[in-house]
C-alpha positions as YAML, in Angstrom:
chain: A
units: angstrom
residues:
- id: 1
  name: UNK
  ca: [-116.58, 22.37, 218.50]
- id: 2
  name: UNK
  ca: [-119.08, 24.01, 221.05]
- id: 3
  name: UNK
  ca: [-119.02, 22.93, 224.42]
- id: 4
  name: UNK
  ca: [-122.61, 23.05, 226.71]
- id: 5
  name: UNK
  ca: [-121.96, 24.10, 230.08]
- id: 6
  name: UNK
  ca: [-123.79, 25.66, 232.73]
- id: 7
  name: UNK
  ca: [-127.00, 26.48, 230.39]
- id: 8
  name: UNK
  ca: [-124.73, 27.59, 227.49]
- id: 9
  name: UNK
  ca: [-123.18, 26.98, 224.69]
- id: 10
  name: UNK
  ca: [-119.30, 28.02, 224.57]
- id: 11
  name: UNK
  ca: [-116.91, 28.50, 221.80]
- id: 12
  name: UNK
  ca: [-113.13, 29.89, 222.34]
- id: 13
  name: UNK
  ca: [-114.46, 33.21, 224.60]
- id: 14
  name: UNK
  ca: [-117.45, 33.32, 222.95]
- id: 15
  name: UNK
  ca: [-120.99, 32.07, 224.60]
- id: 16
  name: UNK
  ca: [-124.38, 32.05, 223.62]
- id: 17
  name: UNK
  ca: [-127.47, 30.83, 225.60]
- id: 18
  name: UNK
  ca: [-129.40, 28.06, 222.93]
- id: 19
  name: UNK
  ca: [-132.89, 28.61, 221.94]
- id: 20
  name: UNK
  ca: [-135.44, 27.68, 224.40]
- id: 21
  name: UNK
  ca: [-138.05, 24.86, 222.48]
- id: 22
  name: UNK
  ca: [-136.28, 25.08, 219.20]
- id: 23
  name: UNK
  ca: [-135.22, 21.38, 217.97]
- id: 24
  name: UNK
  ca: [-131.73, 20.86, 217.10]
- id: 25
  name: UNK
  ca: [-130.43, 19.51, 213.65]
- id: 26
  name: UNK
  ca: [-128.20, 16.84, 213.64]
- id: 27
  name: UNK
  ca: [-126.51, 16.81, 210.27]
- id: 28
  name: UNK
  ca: [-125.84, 20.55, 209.74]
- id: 29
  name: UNK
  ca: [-125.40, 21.01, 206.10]
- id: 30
  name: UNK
  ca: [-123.24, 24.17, 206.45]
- id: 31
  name: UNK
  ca: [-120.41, 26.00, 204.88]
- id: 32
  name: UNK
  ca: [-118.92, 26.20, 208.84]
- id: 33
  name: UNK
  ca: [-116.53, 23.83, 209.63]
- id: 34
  name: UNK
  ca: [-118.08, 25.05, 213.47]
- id: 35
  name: UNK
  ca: [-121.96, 25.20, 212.78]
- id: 36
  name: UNK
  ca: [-125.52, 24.55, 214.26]
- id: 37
  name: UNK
  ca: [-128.67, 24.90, 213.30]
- id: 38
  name: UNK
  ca: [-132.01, 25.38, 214.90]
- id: 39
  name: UNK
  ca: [-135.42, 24.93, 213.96]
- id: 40
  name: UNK
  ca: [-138.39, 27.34, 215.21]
- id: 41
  name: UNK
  ca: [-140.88, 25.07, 216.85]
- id: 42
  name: UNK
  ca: [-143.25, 25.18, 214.08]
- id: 43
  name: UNK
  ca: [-140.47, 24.78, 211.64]
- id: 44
  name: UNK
  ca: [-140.85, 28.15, 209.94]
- id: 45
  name: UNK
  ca: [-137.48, 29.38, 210.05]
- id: 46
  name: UNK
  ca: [-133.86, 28.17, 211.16]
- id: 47
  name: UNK
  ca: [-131.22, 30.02, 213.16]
- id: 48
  name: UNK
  ca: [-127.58, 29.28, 212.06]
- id: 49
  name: UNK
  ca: [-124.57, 29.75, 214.62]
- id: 50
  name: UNK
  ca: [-121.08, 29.44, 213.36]
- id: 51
  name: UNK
  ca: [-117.50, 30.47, 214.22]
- id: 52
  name: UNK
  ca: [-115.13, 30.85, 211.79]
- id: 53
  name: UNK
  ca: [-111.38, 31.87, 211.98]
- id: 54
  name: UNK
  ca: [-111.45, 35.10, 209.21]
- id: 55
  name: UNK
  ca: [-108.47, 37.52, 208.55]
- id: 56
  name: UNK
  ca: [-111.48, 39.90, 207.53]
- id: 57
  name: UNK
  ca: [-113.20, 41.63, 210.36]
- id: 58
  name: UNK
  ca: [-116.85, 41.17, 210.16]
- id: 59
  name: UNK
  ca: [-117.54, 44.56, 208.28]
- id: 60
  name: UNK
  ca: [-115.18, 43.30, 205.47]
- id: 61
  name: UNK
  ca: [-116.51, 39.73, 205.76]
- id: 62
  name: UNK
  ca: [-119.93, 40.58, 204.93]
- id: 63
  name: UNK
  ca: [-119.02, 43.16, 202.16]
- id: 64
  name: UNK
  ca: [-116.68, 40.60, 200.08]
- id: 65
  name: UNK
  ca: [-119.90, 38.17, 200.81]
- id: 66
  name: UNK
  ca: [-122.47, 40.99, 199.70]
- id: 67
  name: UNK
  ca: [-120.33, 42.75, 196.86]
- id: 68
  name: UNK
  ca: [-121.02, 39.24, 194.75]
- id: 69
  name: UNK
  ca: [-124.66, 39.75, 195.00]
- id: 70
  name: UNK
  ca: [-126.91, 41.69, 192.58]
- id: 71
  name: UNK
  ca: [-127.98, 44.87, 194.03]
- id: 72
  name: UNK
  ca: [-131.69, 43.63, 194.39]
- id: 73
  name: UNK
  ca: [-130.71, 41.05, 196.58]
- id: 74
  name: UNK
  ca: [-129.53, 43.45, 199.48]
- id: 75
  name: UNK
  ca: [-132.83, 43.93, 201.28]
- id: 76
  name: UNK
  ca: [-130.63, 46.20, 204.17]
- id: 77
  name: UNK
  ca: [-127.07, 47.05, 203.66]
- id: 78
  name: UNK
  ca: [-124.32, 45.80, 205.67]
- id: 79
  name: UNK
  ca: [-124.43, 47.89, 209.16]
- id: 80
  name: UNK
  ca: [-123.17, 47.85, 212.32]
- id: 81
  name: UNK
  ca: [-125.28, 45.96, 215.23]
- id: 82
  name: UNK
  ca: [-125.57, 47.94, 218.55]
- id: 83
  name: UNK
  ca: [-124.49, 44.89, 220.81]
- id: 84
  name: UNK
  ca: [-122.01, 44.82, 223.22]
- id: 85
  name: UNK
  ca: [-119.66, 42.81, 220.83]
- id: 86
  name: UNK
  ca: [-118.63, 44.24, 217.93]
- id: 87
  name: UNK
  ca: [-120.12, 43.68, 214.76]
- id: 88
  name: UNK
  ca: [-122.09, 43.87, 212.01]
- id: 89
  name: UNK
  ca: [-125.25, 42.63, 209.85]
- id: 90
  name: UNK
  ca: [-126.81, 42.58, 206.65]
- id: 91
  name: UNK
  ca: [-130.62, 41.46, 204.85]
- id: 92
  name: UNK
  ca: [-130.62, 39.87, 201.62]
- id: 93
  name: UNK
  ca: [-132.21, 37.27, 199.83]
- id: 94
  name: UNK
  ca: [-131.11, 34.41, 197.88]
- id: 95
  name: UNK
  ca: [-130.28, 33.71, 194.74]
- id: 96
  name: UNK
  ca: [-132.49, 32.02, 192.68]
- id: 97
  name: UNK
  ca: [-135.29, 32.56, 195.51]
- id: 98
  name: UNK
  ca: [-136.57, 35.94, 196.16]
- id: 99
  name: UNK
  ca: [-138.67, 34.74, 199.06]
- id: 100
  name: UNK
  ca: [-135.92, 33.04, 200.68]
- id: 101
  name: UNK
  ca: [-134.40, 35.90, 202.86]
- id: 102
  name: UNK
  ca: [-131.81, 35.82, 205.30]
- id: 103
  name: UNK
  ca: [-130.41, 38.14, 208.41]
- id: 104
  name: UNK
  ca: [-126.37, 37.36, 208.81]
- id: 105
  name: UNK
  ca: [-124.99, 38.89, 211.71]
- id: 106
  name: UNK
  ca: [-121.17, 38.76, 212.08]
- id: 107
  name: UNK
  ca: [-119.49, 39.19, 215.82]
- id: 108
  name: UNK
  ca: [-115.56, 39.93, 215.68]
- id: 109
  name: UNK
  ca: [-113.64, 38.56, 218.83]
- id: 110
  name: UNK
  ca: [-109.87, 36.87, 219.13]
- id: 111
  name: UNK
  ca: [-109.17, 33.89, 220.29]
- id: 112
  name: UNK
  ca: [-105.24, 32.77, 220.82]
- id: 113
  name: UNK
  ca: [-104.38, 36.23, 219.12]
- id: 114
  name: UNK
  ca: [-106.32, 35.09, 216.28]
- id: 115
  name: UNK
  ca: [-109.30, 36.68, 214.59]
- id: 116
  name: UNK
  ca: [-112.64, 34.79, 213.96]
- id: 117
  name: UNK
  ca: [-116.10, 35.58, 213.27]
- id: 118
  name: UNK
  ca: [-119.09, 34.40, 215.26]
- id: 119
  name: UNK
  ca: [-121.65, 33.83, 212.79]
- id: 120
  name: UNK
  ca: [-125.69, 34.32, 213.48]
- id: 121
  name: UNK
  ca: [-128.17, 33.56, 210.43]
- id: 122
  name: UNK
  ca: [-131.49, 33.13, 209.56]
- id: 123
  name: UNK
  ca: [-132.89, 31.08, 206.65]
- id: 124
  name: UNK
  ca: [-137.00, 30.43, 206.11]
- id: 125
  name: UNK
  ca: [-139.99, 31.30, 204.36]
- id: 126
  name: UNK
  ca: [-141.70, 34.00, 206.94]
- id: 127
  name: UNK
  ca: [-141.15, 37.50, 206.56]
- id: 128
  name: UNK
  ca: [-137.85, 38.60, 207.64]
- id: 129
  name: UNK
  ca: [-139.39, 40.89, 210.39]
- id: 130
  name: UNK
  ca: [-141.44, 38.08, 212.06]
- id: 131
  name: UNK
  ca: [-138.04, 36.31, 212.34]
- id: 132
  name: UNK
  ca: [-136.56, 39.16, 213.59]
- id: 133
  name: UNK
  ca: [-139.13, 39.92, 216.37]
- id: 134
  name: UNK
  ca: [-139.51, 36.24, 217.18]
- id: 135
  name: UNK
  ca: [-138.30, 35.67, 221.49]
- id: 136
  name: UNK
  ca: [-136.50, 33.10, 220.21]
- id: 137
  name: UNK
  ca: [-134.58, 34.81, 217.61]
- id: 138
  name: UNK
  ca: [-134.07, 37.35, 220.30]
- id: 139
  name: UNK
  ca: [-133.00, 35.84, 222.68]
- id: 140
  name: UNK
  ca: [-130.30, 34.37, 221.08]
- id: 141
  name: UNK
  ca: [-128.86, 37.40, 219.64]
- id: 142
  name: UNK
  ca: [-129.23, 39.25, 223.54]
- id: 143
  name: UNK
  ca: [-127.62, 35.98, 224.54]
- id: 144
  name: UNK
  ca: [-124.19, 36.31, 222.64]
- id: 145
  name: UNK
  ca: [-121.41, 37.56, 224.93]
- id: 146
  name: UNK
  ca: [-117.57, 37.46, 225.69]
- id: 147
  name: UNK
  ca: [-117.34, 35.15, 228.32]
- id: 148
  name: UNK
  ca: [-113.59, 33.47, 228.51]
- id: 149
  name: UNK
  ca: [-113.67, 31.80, 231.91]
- id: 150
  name: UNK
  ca: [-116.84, 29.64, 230.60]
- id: 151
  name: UNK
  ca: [-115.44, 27.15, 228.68]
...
Protein backbone atom coordinates (compact mmCIF):
# COMPACT_ATOMS: atom_id res chain seq x y z
CA UNK A 1 0.00 0.00 0.00
CA UNK A 2 1.16 3.72 -0.54
CA UNK A 3 0.90 5.99 2.16
CA UNK A 4 0.25 10.11 1.34
CA UNK A 5 2.13 12.19 3.59
CA UNK A 6 3.47 15.51 3.58
CA UNK A 7 2.64 16.13 -0.35
CA UNK A 8 3.83 12.58 -1.26
CA UNK A 9 3.23 9.44 -1.89
CA UNK A 10 5.49 6.78 0.10
CA UNK A 11 6.18 3.19 -0.41
CA UNK A 12 8.87 1.11 1.82
CA UNK A 13 11.91 3.97 1.19
CA UNK A 14 10.65 4.86 -1.86
CA UNK A 15 8.63 8.36 -2.54
CA UNK A 16 7.23 10.00 -5.34
CA UNK A 17 5.46 13.42 -5.53
CA UNK A 18 1.72 12.57 -7.45
CA UNK A 19 0.81 14.31 -10.55
CA UNK A 20 -0.41 17.75 -10.18
CA UNK A 21 -4.28 17.90 -12.02
CA UNK A 22 -4.16 14.34 -13.16
CA UNK A 23 -7.43 12.37 -11.85
CA UNK A 24 -6.89 9.29 -10.00
CA UNK A 25 -8.39 5.79 -10.94
CA UNK A 26 -10.07 3.98 -8.49
CA UNK A 27 -10.21 0.40 -9.64
CA UNK A 28 -6.67 -0.09 -11.01
CA UNK A 29 -6.85 -2.95 -13.33
CA UNK A 30 -3.13 -3.89 -12.95
CA UNK A 31 -0.81 -6.79 -12.90
CA UNK A 32 0.70 -4.96 -9.40
CA UNK A 33 -0.48 -6.26 -6.43
CA UNK A 34 0.90 -2.32 -5.34
CA UNK A 35 -0.44 -0.12 -8.33
CA UNK A 36 -1.95 3.33 -9.37
CA UNK A 37 -2.92 4.84 -12.15
CA UNK A 38 -3.29 8.35 -13.41
CA UNK A 39 -5.08 9.97 -16.03
CA UNK A 40 -3.63 13.15 -18.03
CA UNK A 41 -6.23 15.83 -17.65
CA UNK A 42 -7.52 15.47 -21.04
CA UNK A 43 -7.43 11.77 -20.73
CA UNK A 44 -4.83 11.14 -23.42
CA UNK A 45 -2.52 9.02 -21.68
CA UNK A 46 -2.15 7.20 -18.16
CA UNK A 47 0.87 7.00 -15.87
CA UNK A 48 1.22 3.62 -13.98
CA UNK A 49 3.20 3.44 -10.55
CA UNK A 50 3.86 0.10 -9.04
CA UNK A 51 6.22 -1.66 -6.59
CA UNK A 52 6.87 -4.99 -6.84
CA UNK A 53 9.14 -7.35 -4.71
CA UNK A 54 11.50 -8.97 -7.85
CA UNK A 55 14.61 -11.27 -7.33
CA UNK A 56 15.55 -9.69 -10.86
CA UNK A 57 17.12 -6.31 -10.75
CA UNK A 58 15.40 -3.98 -13.03
CA UNK A 59 17.88 -4.53 -16.04
CA UNK A 60 16.96 -8.29 -15.91
CA UNK A 61 13.29 -7.51 -15.18
CA UNK A 62 12.72 -5.67 -18.24
CA UNK A 63 14.82 -8.03 -20.51
CA UNK A 64 12.85 -11.40 -19.40
CA UNK A 65 9.67 -8.89 -20.02
CA UNK A 66 11.15 -7.64 -23.50
CA UNK A 67 12.90 -10.98 -24.71
CA UNK A 68 9.02 -12.36 -25.18
CA UNK A 69 8.28 -9.63 -27.54
CA UNK A 70 8.79 -9.63 -31.33
CA UNK A 71 11.63 -7.54 -32.29
CA UNK A 72 9.30 -4.84 -33.93
CA UNK A 73 7.72 -4.20 -30.85
CA UNK A 74 10.92 -2.70 -29.10
CA UNK A 75 10.60 0.91 -30.20
CA UNK A 76 14.03 1.70 -27.76
CA UNK A 77 15.93 -1.04 -26.17
CA UNK A 78 16.14 -1.61 -22.59
CA UNK A 79 18.74 1.18 -21.15
CA UNK A 80 19.79 2.58 -18.23
CA UNK A 81 17.93 5.93 -16.91
CA UNK A 82 20.34 8.71 -15.66
CA UNK A 83 18.38 9.30 -12.28
CA UNK A 84 19.67 9.31 -9.07
CA UNK A 85 18.14 5.78 -8.38
CA UNK A 86 19.21 3.12 -10.20
CA UNK A 87 17.52 1.82 -13.04
CA UNK A 88 16.45 1.22 -16.20
CA UNK A 89 13.78 1.72 -19.17
CA UNK A 90 12.54 0.50 -22.27
CA UNK A 91 9.83 1.72 -25.46
CA UNK A 92 7.71 -0.76 -26.99
CA UNK A 93 4.41 -1.19 -28.18
CA UNK A 94 1.77 -3.63 -27.66
CA UNK A 95 0.76 -6.53 -28.94
CA UNK A 96 -1.97 -6.65 -31.06
CA UNK A 97 -1.85 -2.63 -31.18
CA UNK A 98 0.94 -0.95 -32.87
CA UNK A 99 -0.29 2.45 -31.82
CA UNK A 100 -0.57 1.56 -28.33
CA UNK A 101 3.03 2.36 -27.03
CA UNK A 102 4.35 2.31 -23.73
CA UNK A 103 7.60 3.81 -21.66
CA UNK A 104 8.36 1.24 -18.52
CA UNK A 105 10.84 2.52 -16.31
CA UNK A 106 12.11 0.14 -13.58
CA UNK A 107 13.85 1.71 -10.19
CA UNK A 108 15.86 -1.03 -8.06
CA UNK A 109 15.91 -0.22 -4.21
CA UNK A 110 15.72 -2.76 -0.95
CA UNK A 111 13.47 -2.70 1.43
CA UNK A 112 13.91 -5.14 4.73
CA UNK A 113 17.02 -6.61 2.79
CA UNK A 114 14.72 -7.43 0.12
CA UNK A 115 14.80 -6.44 -3.53
CA UNK A 116 11.79 -4.78 -5.34
CA UNK A 117 11.18 -2.81 -8.32
CA UNK A 118 9.48 0.57 -8.44
CA UNK A 119 7.57 0.50 -11.49
CA UNK A 120 6.77 3.83 -13.79
CA UNK A 121 4.59 3.28 -17.11
CA UNK A 122 2.87 4.90 -19.64
CA UNK A 123 -0.08 3.58 -21.67
CA UNK A 124 -2.20 5.96 -24.40
CA UNK A 125 -2.80 6.84 -27.80
CA UNK A 126 -0.38 10.13 -28.23
CA UNK A 127 2.93 9.82 -29.50
CA UNK A 128 5.30 8.43 -27.10
CA UNK A 129 7.44 11.69 -27.15
CA UNK A 130 4.50 14.03 -26.25
CA UNK A 131 4.11 11.72 -23.21
CA UNK A 132 7.49 11.87 -22.54
CA UNK A 133 7.87 15.71 -22.63
CA UNK A 134 4.54 16.20 -20.91
CA UNK A 135 5.33 18.41 -17.05
CA UNK A 136 3.33 16.00 -15.75
CA UNK A 137 5.02 12.97 -16.91
CA UNK A 138 8.07 14.79 -15.79
CA UNK A 139 7.55 15.63 -12.94
CA UNK A 140 6.80 12.47 -11.71
CA UNK A 141 9.78 10.74 -12.93
CA UNK A 142 12.15 13.98 -11.30
CA UNK A 143 9.91 13.27 -8.33
CA UNK A 144 11.01 9.56 -7.53
CA UNK A 145 13.58 9.42 -4.72
CA UNK A 146 14.96 7.31 -1.74
CA UNK A 147 13.47 8.81 1.07
CA UNK A 148 13.26 6.21 4.23
CA UNK A 149 12.41 8.54 7.09
CA UNK A 150 9.07 9.58 5.05
CA UNK A 151 6.87 6.99 5.63
Amino acid sequence: MFLYKNGRLHVGPISVAPPEGFYLDPDTPDAYANALMFYAPDHSFCLHIATEKDQLDSYHALTSLTDEFSKERILRPVTPISHPLPGHEVIYTAYKDKEQVTYEANFDYYDNGEHYNFVLYTTGRIPIDEVLSHPGFQAVRDSIRLDPQGA
